[in-house]
Short mmCIF file of C-alpha atoms in Angstrom, two decimals:
data_model
loop_
_atom_site.label_atom_id
_atom_site.label_comp_id
_atom_site.label_asym_id
_atom_site.label_seq_id
_atom_site.Cartn_x
_atom_site.Cartn_y
_atom_site.Cartn_z
CA UNK A 1 26.91 2.01 21.22
CA UNK A 2 24.58 3.82 18.84
CA UNK A 3 20.82 3.30 19.29
CA UNK A 4 19.40 -0.02 18.16
CA UNK A 5 16.50 -2.30 18.99
CA UNK A 6 16.68 -6.03 19.68
CA UNK A 7 13.34 -7.84 19.52
CA UNK A 8 13.38 -11.20 21.26
CA UNK A 9 10.52 -13.67 20.91
CA UNK A 10 10.53 -16.20 23.71
CA UNK A 11 8.45 -19.14 24.90
CA UNK A 12 7.78 -19.48 28.58
CA UNK A 13 8.01 -22.91 30.17
CA UNK A 14 4.79 -24.59 31.28
CA UNK A 15 6.16 -24.69 34.80
CA UNK A 16 8.47 -22.20 36.45
CA UNK A 17 9.76 -18.92 35.04
CA UNK A 18 12.36 -20.13 32.53
CA UNK A 19 12.07 -19.04 28.91
CA UNK A 20 13.40 -20.28 25.58
CA UNK A 21 14.43 -17.85 22.85
CA UNK A 22 12.66 -18.65 19.59
CA UNK A 23 13.91 -15.86 17.32
CA UNK A 24 15.61 -12.50 17.60
CA UNK A 25 15.42 -9.53 15.24
CA UNK A 26 17.76 -6.56 15.21
CA UNK A 27 16.95 -3.02 14.09
CA UNK A 28 20.16 -1.07 13.66
CA UNK A 29 23.60 -2.68 13.46
CA UNK A 30 26.01 -0.26 15.16
CA UNK A 31 29.66 -0.93 15.83
CA UNK A 32 30.54 -2.49 19.18
CA UNK A 33 27.09 -4.10 19.42
CA UNK A 34 28.50 -7.62 19.66
CA UNK A 35 30.80 -6.62 22.51
CA UNK A 36 27.91 -4.87 24.26
CA UNK A 37 25.68 -7.95 23.94
CA UNK A 38 28.46 -10.18 25.21
CA UNK A 39 29.02 -8.02 28.29
CA UNK A 40 25.29 -8.30 29.07
CA UNK A 41 25.13 -12.05 28.33
CA UNK A 42 22.85 -11.62 25.32
CA UNK A 43 23.51 -14.33 22.74
CA UNK A 44 22.92 -13.66 19.05
CA UNK A 45 22.72 -17.27 17.89
CA UNK A 46 18.94 -17.05 17.31
CA UNK A 47 19.19 -13.88 15.23
CA UNK A 48 16.98 -14.34 12.17
CA UNK A 49 17.09 -10.91 10.52
CA UNK A 50 18.80 -7.53 10.85
CA UNK A 51 17.37 -4.24 9.57
CA UNK A 52 19.30 -1.06 8.86
CA UNK A 53 17.35 2.21 9.02
CA UNK A 54 19.93 4.37 7.28
CA UNK A 55 23.23 4.14 5.41
CA UNK A 56 25.19 4.34 8.67
CA UNK A 57 23.02 1.79 10.42
CA UNK A 58 24.92 -1.26 9.16
CA UNK A 59 28.46 -0.35 10.21
CA UNK A 60 28.52 -3.22 12.69
CA UNK A 61 27.52 -5.86 10.14
CA UNK A 62 31.00 -7.47 9.80
CA UNK A 63 31.30 -8.27 13.51
CA UNK A 64 27.65 -9.33 13.56
CA UNK A 65 28.28 -11.88 10.80
CA UNK A 66 31.35 -13.24 12.55
CA UNK A 67 29.43 -13.58 15.82
CA UNK A 68 26.55 -15.33 14.05
CA UNK A 69 28.92 -17.79 12.40
CA UNK A 70 30.58 -18.48 15.74
CA UNK A 71 27.19 -19.28 17.28
CA UNK A 72 26.34 -21.61 14.43
CA UNK A 73 23.72 -19.50 12.68
CA UNK A 74 22.79 -20.98 9.31
CA UNK A 75 21.06 -17.97 7.75
CA UNK A 76 20.76 -14.24 8.34
CA UNK A 77 18.40 -11.96 6.43
CA UNK A 78 19.56 -8.35 6.04
CA UNK A 79 17.30 -5.49 5.00
CA UNK A 80 18.09 -1.83 4.51
CA UNK A 81 17.90 1.22 2.24
CA UNK A 82 19.30 1.50 -1.26
CA UNK A 83 22.86 0.19 -1.44
CA UNK A 84 22.50 -2.41 1.30
CA UNK A 85 22.84 -5.34 -1.11
CA UNK A 86 26.15 -4.12 -2.54
CA UNK A 87 27.42 -3.38 0.95
CA UNK A 88 26.53 -6.84 2.24
CA UNK A 89 28.19 -8.50 -0.75
CA UNK A 90 31.36 -6.45 -0.17
CA UNK A 91 31.42 -7.41 3.51
CA UNK A 92 30.84 -11.11 2.94
CA UNK A 93 33.54 -11.24 0.27
CA UNK A 94 36.06 -9.63 2.62
CA UNK A 95 35.32 -12.02 5.47
CA UNK A 96 36.81 -15.49 5.37
CA UNK A 97 35.40 -17.02 8.56
CA UNK A 98 31.60 -17.04 8.16
CA UNK A 99 31.61 -20.88 8.24
CA UNK A 100 29.10 -21.27 5.43
CA UNK A 101 26.44 -19.02 6.94
CA UNK A 102 24.06 -17.75 4.26
CA UNK A 103 23.54 -13.99 4.25
CA UNK A 104 20.44 -12.96 2.31
CA UNK A 105 20.30 -9.19 1.68
CA UNK A 106 17.50 -7.22 0.03
CA UNK A 107 16.54 -3.56 -0.25
CA UNK A 108 13.59 -2.38 1.80
CA UNK A 109 11.66 -0.24 -0.66
CA UNK A 110 8.89 1.93 0.80
CA UNK A 111 5.86 2.64 -1.33
CA UNK A 112 4.41 6.12 -1.83
CA UNK A 113 1.70 7.75 0.25
CA UNK A 114 2.10 5.59 3.37
CA UNK A 115 1.40 2.33 1.57
CA UNK A 116 3.52 -0.12 3.49
CA UNK A 117 5.62 -2.54 1.44
CA UNK A 118 6.31 -5.97 2.87
CA UNK A 119 10.08 -6.56 3.03
CA UNK A 120 10.38 -9.54 5.40
CA UNK A 121 8.09 -12.27 6.69
CA UNK A 122 8.38 -15.48 8.68
CA UNK A 123 6.22 -17.54 11.04
CA UNK A 124 6.50 -14.98 13.84
CA UNK A 125 6.18 -11.54 12.26
CA UNK A 126 5.89 -9.36 9.19
CA UNK A 127 8.04 -6.28 8.55
CA UNK A 128 6.90 -3.49 6.23
CA UNK A 129 9.11 -0.74 4.80
CA UNK A 130 7.97 2.83 5.44
CA UNK A 131 8.96 6.16 3.92
CA UNK A 132 10.37 8.17 6.89
CA UNK A 133 9.44 11.41 5.10
CA UNK A 134 5.80 10.58 5.74
CA UNK A 135 3.89 10.61 8.99
CA UNK A 136 0.29 10.06 9.89
CA UNK A 137 -1.87 13.12 10.47
CA UNK A 138 -5.47 14.11 11.02
CA UNK A 139 -5.88 14.11 7.24
CA UNK A 140 -4.98 10.43 7.15
CA UNK A 141 -7.48 9.66 9.90
CA UNK A 142 -10.17 11.50 7.97
CA UNK A 143 -9.54 9.29 4.95
CA UNK A 144 -8.10 11.94 2.65
CA UNK A 145 -7.10 10.42 -0.71
CA UNK A 146 -3.36 9.61 -1.00
CA UNK A 147 -3.05 11.92 -4.01
CA UNK A 148 -3.85 14.92 -1.79
CA UNK A 149 -1.50 14.09 1.04
CA UNK A 150 1.71 16.10 1.30
CA UNK A 151 5.03 15.28 2.79
CA UNK A 152 5.25 16.64 6.30
CA UNK A 153 9.00 16.55 6.81
CA UNK A 154 12.12 17.13 4.69
CA UNK A 155 13.53 13.98 3.07
CA UNK A 156 15.83 11.73 5.06
CA UNK A 157 18.46 10.73 2.51
CA UNK A 158 19.29 7.03 2.31
CA UNK A 159 16.89 6.05 5.09
CA UNK A 160 13.95 3.74 5.61
CA UNK A 161 11.52 3.09 8.43
CA UNK A 162 9.83 -0.15 9.42
CA UNK A 163 6.46 -1.25 10.73
CA UNK A 164 6.62 -4.57 12.57
CA UNK A 165 3.52 -6.69 12.97
CA UNK A 166 3.65 -9.75 15.19
CA UNK A 167 1.83 -12.84 13.95
CA UNK A 168 -0.69 -12.55 16.77
CA UNK A 169 -1.75 -9.11 15.53
CA UNK A 170 -3.90 -10.71 12.86
CA UNK A 171 -5.97 -12.30 15.62
CA UNK A 172 -6.08 -9.09 17.64
CA UNK A 173 -3.86 -10.54 20.34
CA UNK A 174 -0.65 -8.57 19.83
CA UNK A 175 0.75 -5.17 19.03
CA UNK A 176 2.64 -3.66 16.15
CA UNK A 177 5.28 -0.98 16.33
CA UNK A 178 7.21 1.43 14.14
CA UNK A 179 11.00 1.93 13.92
CA UNK A 180 12.21 5.23 12.44
CA UNK A 181 15.71 6.37 11.38
CA UNK A 182 17.57 9.32 12.91
CA UNK A 183 16.35 12.70 11.73
CA UNK A 184 12.82 11.62 10.90
CA UNK A 185 9.72 13.46 12.07
CA UNK A 186 7.45 12.16 14.79
CA UNK A 187 5.14 9.40 13.68
CA UNK A 188 1.56 9.58 14.89
CA UNK A 189 0.32 6.02 14.37
CA UNK A 190 -3.25 5.06 13.67
CA UNK A 191 -4.46 1.48 13.95
CA UNK A 192 -5.62 -0.25 10.80
CA UNK A 193 -7.95 -2.42 12.89
CA UNK A 194 -10.71 -1.82 15.39
CA UNK A 195 -8.24 -2.46 18.19
CA UNK A 196 -7.08 1.02 19.17
CA UNK A 197 -4.23 -0.45 21.24
CA UNK A 198 -2.36 -1.62 18.15
CA UNK A 199 0.62 0.25 16.72
CA UNK A 200 1.13 2.65 19.60
CA UNK A 201 4.85 2.00 20.02
CA UNK A 202 7.26 4.14 18.01
CA UNK A 203 11.03 3.78 18.30
CA UNK A 204 13.30 6.55 17.00
CA UNK A 205 16.89 5.52 16.27
CA UNK A 206 18.05 9.06 17.01
CA UNK A 207 17.15 12.11 19.08
CA UNK A 208 13.50 12.43 20.11
CA UNK A 209 11.61 14.67 17.64
CA UNK A 210 10.24 17.91 19.07
CA UNK A 211 6.72 17.09 17.93
CA UNK A 212 6.68 13.57 19.37
CA UNK A 213 3.77 12.79 21.69
CA UNK A 214 4.42 11.85 25.31
#
């Protein structure tokens, strides 16, 4: 199975150690993912949204839709780079057993100069689209104007990164993290708040960049 990230938000019982899954979010939709989840007893019925980081990152969408329909999912949001909407429409038209599940695709369009564009939001989190050709640097920390910032890595064709902010981040109680496509440069995150612990997690959907911090 190609790299992917499954974010599971759970509520712990008042007594004991049992938990209840509230929502799940998937970053990367590789082939054989449904079989892999099944072999590890991970159910996808609570999957709310799936995010593709590059043009190859949605190859497992057909089996994902069939699994969601089988588990009774009513709606699935799909986000990805340019072309994801046409791809989702082609997949849904070719499938005949989605049992009325609504699939809501939209392109994740990064803004220029590290300005993060909101591409998905619900009661639990916000997801912002990032340009994977950009990365934070000392110039960003010093407050250099966006017009003077330069790209620090060659373009990653047909790719998009994501910054995920949990709802508790607004109150300073949670963390945010970044998901980057294969081939992107290392991302050196800087918190937008006074809490220096925020946004320290970076997930690369490919090989570890040489300039990534330990």
